[in-house]
mmCIF file of C-alpha atoms in Angstrom:
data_model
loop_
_atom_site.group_PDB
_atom_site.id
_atom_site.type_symbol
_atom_site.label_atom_id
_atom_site.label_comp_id
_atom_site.label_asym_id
_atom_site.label_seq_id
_atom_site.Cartn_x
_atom_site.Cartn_y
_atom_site.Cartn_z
ATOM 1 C CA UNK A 1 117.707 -78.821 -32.802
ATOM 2 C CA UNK A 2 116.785 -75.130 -32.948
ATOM 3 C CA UNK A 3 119.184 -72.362 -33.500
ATOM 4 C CA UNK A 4 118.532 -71.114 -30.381
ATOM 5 C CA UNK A 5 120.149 -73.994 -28.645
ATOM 6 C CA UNK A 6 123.507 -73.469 -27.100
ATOM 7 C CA UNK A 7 126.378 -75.248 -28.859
ATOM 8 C CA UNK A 8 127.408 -77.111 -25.558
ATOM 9 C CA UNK A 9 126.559 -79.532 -22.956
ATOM 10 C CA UNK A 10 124.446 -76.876 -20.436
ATOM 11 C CA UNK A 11 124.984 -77.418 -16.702
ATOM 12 C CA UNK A 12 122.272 -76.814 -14.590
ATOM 13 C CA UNK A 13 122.991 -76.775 -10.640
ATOM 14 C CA UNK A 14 120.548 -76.573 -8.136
ATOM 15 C CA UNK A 15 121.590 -76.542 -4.175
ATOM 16 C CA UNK A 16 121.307 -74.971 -0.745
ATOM 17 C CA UNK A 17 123.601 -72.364 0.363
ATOM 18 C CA UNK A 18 127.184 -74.505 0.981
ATOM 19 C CA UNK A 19 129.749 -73.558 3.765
ATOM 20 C CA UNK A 20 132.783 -74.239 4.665
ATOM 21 C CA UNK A 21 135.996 -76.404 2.561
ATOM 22 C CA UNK A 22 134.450 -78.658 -0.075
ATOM 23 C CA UNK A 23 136.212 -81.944 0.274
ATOM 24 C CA UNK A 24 135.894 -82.591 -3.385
ATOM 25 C CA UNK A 25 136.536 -80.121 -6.395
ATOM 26 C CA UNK A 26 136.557 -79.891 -9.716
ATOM 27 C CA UNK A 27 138.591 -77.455 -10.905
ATOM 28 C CA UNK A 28 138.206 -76.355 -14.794
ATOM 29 C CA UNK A 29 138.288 -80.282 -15.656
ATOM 30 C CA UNK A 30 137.662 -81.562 -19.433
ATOM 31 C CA UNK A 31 138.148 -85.339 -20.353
ATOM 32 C CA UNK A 32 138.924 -86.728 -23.981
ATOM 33 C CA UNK A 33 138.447 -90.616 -24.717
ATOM 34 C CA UNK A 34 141.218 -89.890 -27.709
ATOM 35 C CA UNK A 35 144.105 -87.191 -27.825
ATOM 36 C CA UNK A 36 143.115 -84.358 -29.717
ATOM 37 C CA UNK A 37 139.286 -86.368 -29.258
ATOM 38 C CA UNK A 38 136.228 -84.600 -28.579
ATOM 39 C CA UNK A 39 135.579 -83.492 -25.501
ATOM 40 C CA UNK A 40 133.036 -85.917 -23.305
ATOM 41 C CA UNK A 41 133.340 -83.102 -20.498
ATOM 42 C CA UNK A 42 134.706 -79.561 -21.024
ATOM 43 C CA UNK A 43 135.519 -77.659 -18.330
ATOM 44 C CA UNK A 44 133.705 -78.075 -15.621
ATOM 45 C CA UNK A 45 134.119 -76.845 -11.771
ATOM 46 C CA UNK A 46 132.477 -77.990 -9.139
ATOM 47 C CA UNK A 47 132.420 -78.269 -5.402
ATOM 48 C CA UNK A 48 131.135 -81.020 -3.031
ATOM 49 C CA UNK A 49 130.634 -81.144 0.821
ATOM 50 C CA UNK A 50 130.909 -83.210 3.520
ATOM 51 C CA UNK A 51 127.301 -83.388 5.226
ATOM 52 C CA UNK A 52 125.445 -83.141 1.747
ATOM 53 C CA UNK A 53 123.875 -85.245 -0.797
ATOM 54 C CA UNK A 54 124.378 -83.964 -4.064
ATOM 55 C CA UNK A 55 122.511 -86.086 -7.146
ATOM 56 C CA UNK A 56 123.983 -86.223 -10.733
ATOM 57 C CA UNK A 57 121.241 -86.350 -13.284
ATOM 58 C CA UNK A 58 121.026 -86.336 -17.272
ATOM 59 C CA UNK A 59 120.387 -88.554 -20.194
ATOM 60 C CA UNK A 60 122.280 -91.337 -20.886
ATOM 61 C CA UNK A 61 125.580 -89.788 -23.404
ATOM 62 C CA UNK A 62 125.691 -86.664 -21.194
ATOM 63 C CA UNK A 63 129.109 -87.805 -19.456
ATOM 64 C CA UNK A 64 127.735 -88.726 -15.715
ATOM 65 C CA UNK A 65 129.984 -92.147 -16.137
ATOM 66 C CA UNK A 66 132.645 -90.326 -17.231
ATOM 67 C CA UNK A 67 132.628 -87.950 -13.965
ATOM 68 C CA UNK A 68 132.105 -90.892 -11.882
ATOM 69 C CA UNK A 69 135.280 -92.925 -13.470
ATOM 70 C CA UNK A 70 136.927 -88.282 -12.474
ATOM 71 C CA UNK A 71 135.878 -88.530 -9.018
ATOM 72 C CA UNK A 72 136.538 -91.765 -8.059
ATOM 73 C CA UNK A 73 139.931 -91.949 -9.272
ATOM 74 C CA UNK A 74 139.791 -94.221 -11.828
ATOM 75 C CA UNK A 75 140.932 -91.953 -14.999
ATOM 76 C CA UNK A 76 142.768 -88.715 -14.820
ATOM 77 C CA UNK A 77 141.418 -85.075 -16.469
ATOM 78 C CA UNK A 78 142.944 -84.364 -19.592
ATOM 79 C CA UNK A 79 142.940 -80.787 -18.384
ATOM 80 C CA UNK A 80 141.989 -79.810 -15.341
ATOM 81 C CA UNK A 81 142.095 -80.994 -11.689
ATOM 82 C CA UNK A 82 140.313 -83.003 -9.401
ATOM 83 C CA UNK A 83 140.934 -82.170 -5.529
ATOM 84 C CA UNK A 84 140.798 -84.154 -3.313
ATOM 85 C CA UNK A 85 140.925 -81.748 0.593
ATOM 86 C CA UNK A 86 143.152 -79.467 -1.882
ATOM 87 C CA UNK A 87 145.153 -82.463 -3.147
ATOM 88 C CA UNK A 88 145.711 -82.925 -6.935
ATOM 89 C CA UNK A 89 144.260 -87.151 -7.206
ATOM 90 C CA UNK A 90 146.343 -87.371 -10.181
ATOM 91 C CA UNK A 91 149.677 -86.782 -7.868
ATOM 92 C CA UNK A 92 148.001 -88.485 -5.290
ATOM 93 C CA UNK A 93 148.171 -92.474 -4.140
ATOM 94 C CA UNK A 94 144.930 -92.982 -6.130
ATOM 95 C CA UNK A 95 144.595 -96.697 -4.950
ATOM 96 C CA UNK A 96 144.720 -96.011 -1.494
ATOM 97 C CA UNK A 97 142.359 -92.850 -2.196
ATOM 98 C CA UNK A 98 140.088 -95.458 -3.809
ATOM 99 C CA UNK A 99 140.385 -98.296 -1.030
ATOM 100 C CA UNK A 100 140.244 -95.956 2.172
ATOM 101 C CA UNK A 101 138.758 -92.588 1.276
ATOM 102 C CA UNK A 102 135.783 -93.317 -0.847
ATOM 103 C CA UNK A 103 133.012 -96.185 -1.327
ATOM 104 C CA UNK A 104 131.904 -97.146 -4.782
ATOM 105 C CA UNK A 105 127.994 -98.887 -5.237
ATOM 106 C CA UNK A 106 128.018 -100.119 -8.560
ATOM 107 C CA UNK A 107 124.637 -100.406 -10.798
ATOM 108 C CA UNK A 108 124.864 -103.871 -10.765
ATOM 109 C CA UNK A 109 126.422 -104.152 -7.167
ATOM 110 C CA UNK A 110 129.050 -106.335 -7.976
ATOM 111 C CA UNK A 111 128.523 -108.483 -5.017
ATOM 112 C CA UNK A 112 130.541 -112.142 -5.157
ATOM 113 C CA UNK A 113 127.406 -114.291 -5.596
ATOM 114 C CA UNK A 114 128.871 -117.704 -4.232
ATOM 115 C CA UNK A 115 130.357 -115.403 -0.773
ATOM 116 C CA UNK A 116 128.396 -114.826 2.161
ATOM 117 C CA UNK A 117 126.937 -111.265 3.022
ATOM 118 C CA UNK A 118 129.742 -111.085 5.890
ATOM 119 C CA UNK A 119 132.187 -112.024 3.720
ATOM 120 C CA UNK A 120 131.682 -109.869 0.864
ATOM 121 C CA UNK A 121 131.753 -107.066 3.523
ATOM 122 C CA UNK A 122 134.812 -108.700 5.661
ATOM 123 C CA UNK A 123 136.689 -109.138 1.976
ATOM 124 C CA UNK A 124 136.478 -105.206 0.859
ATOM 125 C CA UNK A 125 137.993 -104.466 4.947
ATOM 126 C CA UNK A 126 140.974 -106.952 3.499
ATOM 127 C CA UNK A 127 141.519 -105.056 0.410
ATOM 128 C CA UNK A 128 141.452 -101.977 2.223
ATOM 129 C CA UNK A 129 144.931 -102.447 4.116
ATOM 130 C CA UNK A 130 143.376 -100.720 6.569
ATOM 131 C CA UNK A 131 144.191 -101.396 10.228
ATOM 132 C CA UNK A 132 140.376 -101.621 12.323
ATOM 133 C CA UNK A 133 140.117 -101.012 16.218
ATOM 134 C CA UNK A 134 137.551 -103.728 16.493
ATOM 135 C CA UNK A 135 137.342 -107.359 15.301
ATOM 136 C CA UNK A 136 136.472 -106.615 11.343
ATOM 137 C CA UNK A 137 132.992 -109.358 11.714
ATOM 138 C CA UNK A 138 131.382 -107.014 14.301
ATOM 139 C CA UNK A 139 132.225 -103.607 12.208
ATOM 140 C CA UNK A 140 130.225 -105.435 9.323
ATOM 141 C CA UNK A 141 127.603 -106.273 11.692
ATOM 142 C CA UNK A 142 127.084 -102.935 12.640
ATOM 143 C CA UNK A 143 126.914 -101.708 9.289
ATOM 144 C CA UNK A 144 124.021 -104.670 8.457
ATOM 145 C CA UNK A 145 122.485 -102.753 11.232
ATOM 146 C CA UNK A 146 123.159 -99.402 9.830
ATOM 147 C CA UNK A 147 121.390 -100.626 6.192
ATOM 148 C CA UNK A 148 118.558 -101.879 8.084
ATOM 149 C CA UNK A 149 119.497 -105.323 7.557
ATOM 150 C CA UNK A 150 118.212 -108.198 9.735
ATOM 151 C CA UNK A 151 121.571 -109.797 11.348
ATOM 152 C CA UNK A 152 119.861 -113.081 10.401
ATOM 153 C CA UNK A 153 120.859 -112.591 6.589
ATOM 154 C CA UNK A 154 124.920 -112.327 7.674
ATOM 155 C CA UNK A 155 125.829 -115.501 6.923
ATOM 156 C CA UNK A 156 123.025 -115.724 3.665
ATOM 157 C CA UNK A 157 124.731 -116.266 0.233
ATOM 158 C CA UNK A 158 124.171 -113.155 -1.872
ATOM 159 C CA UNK A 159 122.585 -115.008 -4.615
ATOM 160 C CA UNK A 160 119.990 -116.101 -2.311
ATOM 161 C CA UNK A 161 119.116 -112.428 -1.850
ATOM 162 C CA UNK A 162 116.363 -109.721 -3.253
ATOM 163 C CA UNK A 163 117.555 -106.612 -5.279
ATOM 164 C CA UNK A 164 116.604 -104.472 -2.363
ATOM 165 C CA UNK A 165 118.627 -106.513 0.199
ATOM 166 C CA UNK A 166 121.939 -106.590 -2.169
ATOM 167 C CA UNK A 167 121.654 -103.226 -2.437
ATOM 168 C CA UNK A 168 121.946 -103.119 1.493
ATOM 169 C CA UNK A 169 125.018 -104.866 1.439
ATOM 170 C CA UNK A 170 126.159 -103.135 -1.343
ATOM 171 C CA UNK A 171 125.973 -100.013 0.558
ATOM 172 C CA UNK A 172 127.660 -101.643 3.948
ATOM 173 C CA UNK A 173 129.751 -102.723 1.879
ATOM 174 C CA UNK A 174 130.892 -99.397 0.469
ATOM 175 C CA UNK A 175 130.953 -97.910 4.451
ATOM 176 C CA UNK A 176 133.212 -100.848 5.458
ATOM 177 C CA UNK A 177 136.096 -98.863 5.188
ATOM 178 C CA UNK A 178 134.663 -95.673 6.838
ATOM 179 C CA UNK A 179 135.386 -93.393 3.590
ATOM 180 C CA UNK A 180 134.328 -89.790 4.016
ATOM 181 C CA UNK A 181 132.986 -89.802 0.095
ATOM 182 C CA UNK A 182 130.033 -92.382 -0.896
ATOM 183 C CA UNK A 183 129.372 -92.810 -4.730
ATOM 184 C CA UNK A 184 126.613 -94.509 -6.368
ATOM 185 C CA UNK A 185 125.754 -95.206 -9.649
ATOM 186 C CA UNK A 186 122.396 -95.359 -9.695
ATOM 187 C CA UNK A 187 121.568 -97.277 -6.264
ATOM 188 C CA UNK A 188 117.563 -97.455 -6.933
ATOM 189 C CA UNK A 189 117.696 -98.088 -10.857
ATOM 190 C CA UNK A 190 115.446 -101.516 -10.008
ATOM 191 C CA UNK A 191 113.973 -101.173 -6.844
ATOM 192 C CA UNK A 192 110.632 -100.448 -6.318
ATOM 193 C CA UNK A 193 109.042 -97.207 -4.837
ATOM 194 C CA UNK A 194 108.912 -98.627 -0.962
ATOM 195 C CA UNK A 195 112.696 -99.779 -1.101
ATOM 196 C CA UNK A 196 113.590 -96.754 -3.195
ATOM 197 C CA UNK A 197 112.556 -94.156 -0.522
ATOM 198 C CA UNK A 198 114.343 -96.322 2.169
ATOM 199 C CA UNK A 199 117.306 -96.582 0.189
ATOM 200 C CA UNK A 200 117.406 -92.802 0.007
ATOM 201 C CA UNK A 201 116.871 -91.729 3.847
ATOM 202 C CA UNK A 202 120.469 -94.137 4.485
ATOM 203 C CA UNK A 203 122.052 -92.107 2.061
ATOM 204 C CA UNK A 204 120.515 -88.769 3.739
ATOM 205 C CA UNK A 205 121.210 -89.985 6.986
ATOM 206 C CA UNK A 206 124.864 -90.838 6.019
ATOM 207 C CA UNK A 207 125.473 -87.203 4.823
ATOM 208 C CA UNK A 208 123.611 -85.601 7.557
ATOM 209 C CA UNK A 209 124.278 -88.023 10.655
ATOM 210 C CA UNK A 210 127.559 -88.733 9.479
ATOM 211 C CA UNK A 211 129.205 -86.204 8.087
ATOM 212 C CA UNK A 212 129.437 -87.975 4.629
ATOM 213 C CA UNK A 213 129.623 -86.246 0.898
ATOM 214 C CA UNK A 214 127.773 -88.361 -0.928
ATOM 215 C CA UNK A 215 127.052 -88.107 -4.397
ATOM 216 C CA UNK A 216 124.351 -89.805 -6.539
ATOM 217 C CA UNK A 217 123.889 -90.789 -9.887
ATOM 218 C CA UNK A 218 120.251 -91.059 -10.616
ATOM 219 C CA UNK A 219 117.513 -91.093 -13.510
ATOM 220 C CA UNK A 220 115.280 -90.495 -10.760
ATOM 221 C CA UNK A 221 113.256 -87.288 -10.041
ATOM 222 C CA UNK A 222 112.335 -88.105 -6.884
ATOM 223 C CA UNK A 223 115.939 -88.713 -5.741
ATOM 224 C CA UNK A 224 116.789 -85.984 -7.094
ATOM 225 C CA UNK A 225 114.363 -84.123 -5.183
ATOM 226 C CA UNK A 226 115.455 -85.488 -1.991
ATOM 227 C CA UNK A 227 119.041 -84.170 -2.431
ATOM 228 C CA UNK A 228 120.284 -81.527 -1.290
ATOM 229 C CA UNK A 229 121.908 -79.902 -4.268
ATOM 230 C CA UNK A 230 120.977 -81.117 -8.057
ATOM 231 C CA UNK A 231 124.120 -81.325 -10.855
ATOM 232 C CA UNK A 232 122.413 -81.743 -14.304
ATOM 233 C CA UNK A 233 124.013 -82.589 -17.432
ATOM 234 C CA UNK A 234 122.180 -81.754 -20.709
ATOM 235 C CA UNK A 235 123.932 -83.173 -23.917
ATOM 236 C CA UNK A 236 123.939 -80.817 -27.225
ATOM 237 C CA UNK A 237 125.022 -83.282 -30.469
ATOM 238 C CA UNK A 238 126.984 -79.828 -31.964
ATOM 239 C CA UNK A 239 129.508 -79.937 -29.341
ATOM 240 C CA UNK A 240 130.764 -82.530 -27.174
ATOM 241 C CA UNK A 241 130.814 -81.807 -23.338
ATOM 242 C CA UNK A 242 130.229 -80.435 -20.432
ATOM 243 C CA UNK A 243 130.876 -76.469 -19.995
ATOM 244 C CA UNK A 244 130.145 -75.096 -16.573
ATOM 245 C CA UNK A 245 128.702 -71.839 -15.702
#
């Protein structure tokens, strides 16, 4: 590495002009796996919308895991806040902020292999303790329909299923609960180009139909093109890190 390399994680941000109350903030927010560790974020603010698609790209080390695990709830800043509509998460009721408020796709979709594709849908509802207006079978039909999948595949086991279609559920899945935040770790890792696009106009369409903030971990440049604002994290071996600008 040159001398003329900054001594920090750089943070490169790309997006359209943003209005209105972000619904999720980072607010000066550094994480530590250790006390007194090093740093795997340092600092960092940063605003996301309802209605927008925002993509988190970088090389693998550069901490995007470690702001999923922030934003989702699932570890606390060691400095810093994250706000959730103004709310401090780490004050907050972060299992019902996890169950209700947002929907997780995982990498590897964590779908129960041996349950239906109703079921695994039907079983996140249960978890949610959420009360539902309609019978909770034709909510998860609707959202088969609304991950353009067949209704002939709701009572297919998921292990009977291509990568492209569990990622389908996977994402119905994640809606079943109608959370206004939608995070996935990279949703078209091992799809190919055809399901990859198609993949990406639901998420668009769940942003901008919707009224969704949904935010993308991706290796991919042409996700990242389609989104409508770009966070990039660029790792520097001298410091550990993240420092925004």
């Amino acid at each position: 590495m040159t001398t003329t390399e900054k001594t920090d994680v750089d943070i490169v941000q790309t997006e359209h002009a943003q209005t209105g109350t972000p619904i999720l903030r980072l607010d000066d927010v550094s994480y530590a796996y250790a006390k007194k560790g090093r740093n795997v974020i340092s600092h960092i603010s940063r605003d996301f919308y309802s209605g927008k698609v925002t993509a988190i790209v970088g090389p693998s080390g550069a901490g995007k895991t470690t702001l999923l695990s922030l934003i989702s709830g699932l570890t606390t800043p060691t400095e810093g806040k994250v706000l959730f509509e103004n709310s401090d998460l780490a004050k907050m009721d972060r299992y019902r902020y996890r169950s209700r408020d947002i929907g997780v796709i995982f990498q590897s979709f964590n779908l129960l292999p041996g349950l239906t594709v109703l079921e695994n849908i039907m079983l996140t509802m249960d978890a949610s303790g959420k009360k539902f207006d309609r019978p909770k079978k034709e909510i998860a039909l609707d959202l088969l329909k609304q991950v353009n999948l067949p209704e002939r595949y709701a009572n297919e086991r998921i292990l009977h299923l291509s990568g492209g279609e569990q990622q389908r559920v996977a994402i119905a899945r994640a809606l079943s609960a109608d959370p206004r935040i939608i995070i996935a770790d990279e949703p078209t890792g091992n799809l190919d180009p055809a399901t990859q696009e198609d993949i990406m106009r639901i998420f668009l369409d769940l942003a901008h139909k919707q009224n969704r903030c949904v935010i993308i971990v991706t290796h991919s440049p042409q996700i990242a093109e389609r989104s409508d604002s770009v966070f990039k994290l660029v790792r520097d071996e001298h410091a550990g890190g993240a420092k925004g600008e």
